[in-house]
mmCIF file of C-alpha atoms and ligand atoms in Angstrom:
data_model
loop_
_atom_site.group_PDB
_atom_site.id
_atom_site.type_symbol
_atom_site.label_atom_id
_atom_site.label_comp_id
_atom_site.label_asym_id
_atom_site.label_seq_id
_atom_site.Cartn_x
_atom_site.Cartn_y
_atom_site.Cartn_z
ATOM 1 C CA MET A 30 0.000 0.000 0.000
ATOM 2 C CA LYS A 31 1.207 3.516 -0.839
ATOM 3 C CA VAL A 32 -0.177 6.454 1.155
ATOM 4 C CA VAL A 33 0.000 10.148 0.336
ATOM 5 C CA ILE A 34 -0.010 12.479 3.349
ATOM 6 C CA ALA A 35 -0.353 16.255 3.603
ATOM 7 C CA SER A 36 -1.290 18.951 6.085
ATOM 8 C CA ASP A 37 -1.566 22.700 6.341
ATOM 9 C CA HIS A 38 0.173 24.692 9.085
ATOM 10 C CA GLY A 39 -2.545 23.559 11.527
ATOM 11 C CA GLY A 40 -1.727 19.852 11.178
ATOM 12 C CA MET A 41 2.026 19.534 11.212
ATOM 13 C CA THR A 42 2.408 17.751 14.561
ATOM 14 C CA ILE A 43 -0.088 15.002 13.738
ATOM 15 C CA ARG A 44 1.391 14.677 10.242
ATOM 16 C CA ALA A 45 4.793 13.928 11.809
ATOM 17 C CA GLU A 46 3.155 11.425 14.194
ATOM 18 C CA ILE A 47 1.414 9.573 11.361
ATOM 19 C CA LYS A 48 4.590 9.467 9.276
ATOM 20 C CA SER A 49 6.372 7.854 12.202
ATOM 21 C CA LEU A 50 3.485 5.361 12.542
ATOM 22 C CA MET A 51 3.702 4.443 8.850
ATOM 23 C CA GLU A 52 7.454 3.924 9.148
ATOM 24 C CA GLU A 53 6.816 1.536 12.072
ATOM 25 C CA MET A 54 4.127 -0.257 10.053
ATOM 26 C CA GLY A 55 6.394 -0.519 6.986
ATOM 27 C CA ILE A 56 3.966 1.467 4.840
ATOM 28 C CA GLU A 57 5.361 3.422 1.901
ATOM 29 C CA TYR A 58 4.275 7.053 1.886
ATOM 30 C CA GLU A 59 4.726 10.305 -0.006
ATOM 31 C CA ASP A 60 4.697 13.546 1.991
ATOM 32 C CA LEU A 61 3.290 16.518 0.064
ATOM 33 C CA GLY A 62 3.955 19.059 2.837
ATOM 34 C CA CYS A 63 3.379 21.694 3.894
ATOM 35 C CA GLU A 64 6.811 22.858 4.934
ATOM 36 C CA CYS A 65 5.103 25.864 6.423
ATOM 37 C CA SER A 66 6.424 28.356 8.915
ATOM 38 C CA GLN A 67 3.419 30.522 8.124
ATOM 39 C CA SER A 68 -0.234 30.186 7.209
ATOM 40 C CA VAL A 69 -1.062 28.300 3.982
ATOM 41 C CA ASP A 70 -4.310 27.395 2.201
ATOM 42 C CA TYR A 71 -5.513 23.830 2.852
ATOM 43 C CA PRO A 72 -6.993 23.274 -0.672
ATOM 44 C CA ASP A 73 -3.466 23.666 -2.103
ATOM 45 C CA TYR A 74 -2.551 20.471 -0.234
ATOM 46 C CA ALA A 75 -5.837 18.540 -0.138
ATOM 47 C CA VAL A 76 -6.516 18.611 -3.879
ATOM 48 C CA PRO A 77 -3.079 17.405 -5.119
ATOM 49 C CA ALA A 78 -3.111 14.625 -2.511
ATOM 50 C CA ALA A 79 -6.661 13.568 -3.429
ATOM 51 C CA GLU A 80 -5.768 13.620 -7.134
ATOM 52 C CA LYS A 81 -2.945 11.164 -6.480
ATOM 53 C CA VAL A 82 -5.419 8.771 -4.853
ATOM 54 C CA ALA A 83 -8.031 9.267 -7.585
ATOM 55 C CA SER A 84 -5.459 8.576 -10.326
ATOM 56 C CA GLY A 85 -4.180 5.434 -8.575
ATOM 57 C CA GLU A 86 -0.728 6.896 -7.994
ATOM 58 C CA ALA A 87 -1.428 6.370 -4.284
ATOM 59 C CA ASP A 88 -3.808 3.839 -2.710
ATOM 60 C CA ARG A 89 -4.884 6.020 0.209
ATOM 61 C CA GLY A 90 -4.503 9.550 1.524
ATOM 62 C CA ILE A 91 -4.264 11.102 4.988
ATOM 63 C CA LEU A 92 -4.943 14.846 5.402
ATOM 64 C CA ILE A 93 -4.651 16.976 8.529
ATOM 65 C CA CYS A 94 -5.611 20.591 9.168
ATOM 66 C CA GLY A 95 -6.869 22.464 12.236
ATOM 67 C CA THR A 96 -10.318 20.899 12.246
ATOM 68 C CA GLY A 97 -9.999 18.406 9.371
ATOM 69 C CA ILE A 98 -13.088 19.994 7.884
ATOM 70 C CA GLY A 99 -11.476 22.127 5.177
ATOM 71 C CA MET A 100 -9.259 19.252 4.063
ATOM 72 C CA SER A 101 -12.212 16.840 3.873
ATOM 73 C CA ILE A 102 -14.433 19.271 1.954
ATOM 74 C CA ALA A 103 -11.677 19.973 -0.585
ATOM 75 C CA ALA A 104 -10.679 16.304 -1.005
ATOM 76 C CA ASN A 105 -14.290 15.250 -1.573
ATOM 77 C CA LYS A 106 -14.503 17.580 -4.602
ATOM 78 C CA VAL A 107 -12.126 15.261 -6.464
ATOM 79 C CA LYS A 108 -13.984 12.603 -8.439
ATOM 80 C CA GLY A 109 -13.564 9.134 -6.931
ATOM 81 C CA ILE A 110 -12.591 10.374 -3.493
ATOM 82 C CA ARG A 111 -14.423 9.212 -0.389
ATOM 83 C CA CYS A 112 -12.797 11.284 2.337
ATOM 84 C CA ALA A 113 -13.930 10.627 5.919
ATOM 85 C CA LEU A 114 -13.396 13.158 8.685
ATOM 86 C CA VAL A 115 -12.734 10.982 11.735
ATOM 87 C CA HIS A 116 -12.040 11.771 15.377
ATOM 88 C CA ASP A 117 -12.731 8.398 17.026
ATOM 89 C CA VAL A 118 -11.506 4.837 16.550
ATOM 90 C CA TYR A 119 -14.978 3.341 15.998
ATOM 91 C CA SER A 120 -15.648 5.632 13.038
ATOM 92 C CA ALA A 121 -12.167 4.894 11.663
ATOM 93 C CA ARG A 122 -13.064 1.194 11.501
ATOM 94 C CA MET A 123 -16.588 1.712 10.222
ATOM 95 C CA THR A 124 -15.630 4.105 7.443
ATOM 96 C CA ARG A 125 -13.268 1.482 6.056
ATOM 97 C CA GLU A 126 -15.670 -1.452 6.499
ATOM 98 C CA HIS A 127 -18.768 0.325 5.188
ATOM 99 C CA ASN A 128 -17.671 3.346 3.126
ATOM 100 C CA ASP A 129 -14.359 2.090 1.706
ATOM 101 C CA SER A 130 -13.026 5.581 2.446
ATOM 102 C CA ASN A 131 -9.846 6.189 0.492
ATOM 103 C CA VAL A 132 -8.849 9.404 2.282
ATOM 104 C CA LEU A 133 -8.795 10.063 6.040
ATOM 105 C CA ALA A 134 -9.013 13.607 7.417
ATOM 106 C CA MET A 135 -8.284 14.626 11.001
ATOM 107 C CA GLY A 136 -8.149 17.902 12.924
ATOM 108 C CA GLU A 137 -5.149 18.692 15.081
ATOM 109 C CA ARG A 138 -7.052 21.306 17.061
ATOM 110 C CA VAL A 139 -9.688 18.669 17.870
ATOM 111 C CA ILE A 140 -7.690 15.583 18.925
ATOM 112 C CA GLY A 141 -4.164 14.907 20.151
ATOM 113 C CA PRO A 142 -1.399 12.936 18.436
ATOM 114 C CA GLY A 143 -1.983 9.766 20.492
ATOM 115 C CA LEU A 144 -5.604 9.379 19.409
ATOM 116 C CA ALA A 145 -4.732 10.415 15.844
ATOM 117 C CA ARG A 146 -2.187 7.578 15.732
ATOM 118 C CA GLU A 147 -4.780 5.006 16.917
ATOM 119 C CA ILE A 148 -7.325 6.296 14.388
ATOM 120 C CA ALA A 149 -4.817 6.164 11.523
ATOM 121 C CA LYS A 150 -3.588 2.675 12.522
ATOM 122 C CA THR A 151 -7.135 1.320 12.634
ATOM 123 C CA TRP A 152 -8.042 3.031 9.355
ATOM 124 C CA LEU A 153 -4.929 1.680 7.609
ATOM 125 C CA GLU A 154 -5.468 -1.879 8.878
ATOM 126 C CA THR A 155 -9.203 -2.260 8.283
ATOM 127 C CA ALA A 156 -10.511 -3.817 5.063
ATOM 128 C CA PHE A 157 -13.692 -2.916 3.167
ATOM 129 C CA GLU A 158 -16.521 -5.397 3.792
ATOM 130 C CA GLY A 159 -17.986 -5.146 0.280
ATOM 131 C CA GLY A 160 -21.390 -6.783 -0.276
ATOM 132 C CA ARG A 161 -24.324 -4.426 0.298
ATOM 133 C CA HIS A 162 -21.875 -1.612 1.026
ATOM 134 C CA ALA A 163 -20.348 -1.916 -2.443
ATOM 135 C CA ASN A 164 -23.820 -1.383 -3.918
ATOM 136 C CA ARG A 165 -24.243 1.816 -1.874
ATOM 137 C CA ILE A 166 -20.849 3.168 -2.879
ATOM 138 C CA GLY A 167 -21.730 2.338 -6.469
ATOM 139 C CA LYS A 168 -24.711 4.693 -6.178
ATOM 140 C CA ILE A 169 -22.420 7.530 -5.104
ATOM 141 C CA GLY A 170 -20.199 6.815 -8.104
ATOM 142 C CA GLU A 171 -23.209 6.787 -10.448
ATOM 143 C CA TYR A 172 -24.250 10.233 -9.234
ATOM 144 C CA GLU A 173 -20.691 11.499 -9.523
ATOM 145 C CA ASN A 174 -20.396 10.255 -13.099
ATOM 146 C CA GLN A 175 -23.562 12.103 -14.168
ATOM 147 C CA SER A 176 -22.032 15.483 -13.366
HETATM 148 C C1 RB5 B 19 -6.425 27.278 9.450
HETATM 149 O O1 RB5 B 19 -6.460 28.312 10.367
HETATM 150 C C2 RB5 B 19 -7.672 26.439 9.547
HETATM 151 O O2 RB5 B 19 -8.757 27.160 9.059
HETATM 152 C C3 RB5 B 19 -7.511 25.136 8.814
HETATM 153 O O3 RB5 B 19 -6.423 24.434 9.355
HETATM 154 C C4 RB5 B 19 -8.691 24.180 8.881
HETATM 155 O O4 RB5 B 19 -9.125 24.020 10.195
HETATM 156 C C5 RB5 B 19 -9.789 24.460 7.955
HETATM 157 O O5 RB5 B 19 -10.780 23.746 7.880
#
């Protein structure tokens, strides 16, 4: 599995934590920044990362900003992206099992690095259940392909 990771200035601590987790887990990743000492715009990081997942260049994406909200809104504008904003371990598991989310967003001003690590680990390790959930995701794709 290859993961693309990015954050704005509001998510740099958790981004470093998740990179260290992926190194421990032996997961290949690409870090798209930011290398920010000042304020940047989260869509400039969310969209390129989401495009890498949508094109198949990366299998999954992890995005962090202050709340996770801006990153998730921007990522979900990219066709084929199912970005889940997650701040608890239960949702991390469910969004993989039921939604086959391919991008995870978290907010560094909402949760700490320890919980973010547990969420990311669970999200990275959990497989999609398929079955009736695949049918539901297919309906999202059908709508997306009409526009
Ligand atoms: C930056 O101040 C902040 O707005 C951003 O990190 C994020 O929370 C947006 O949704």
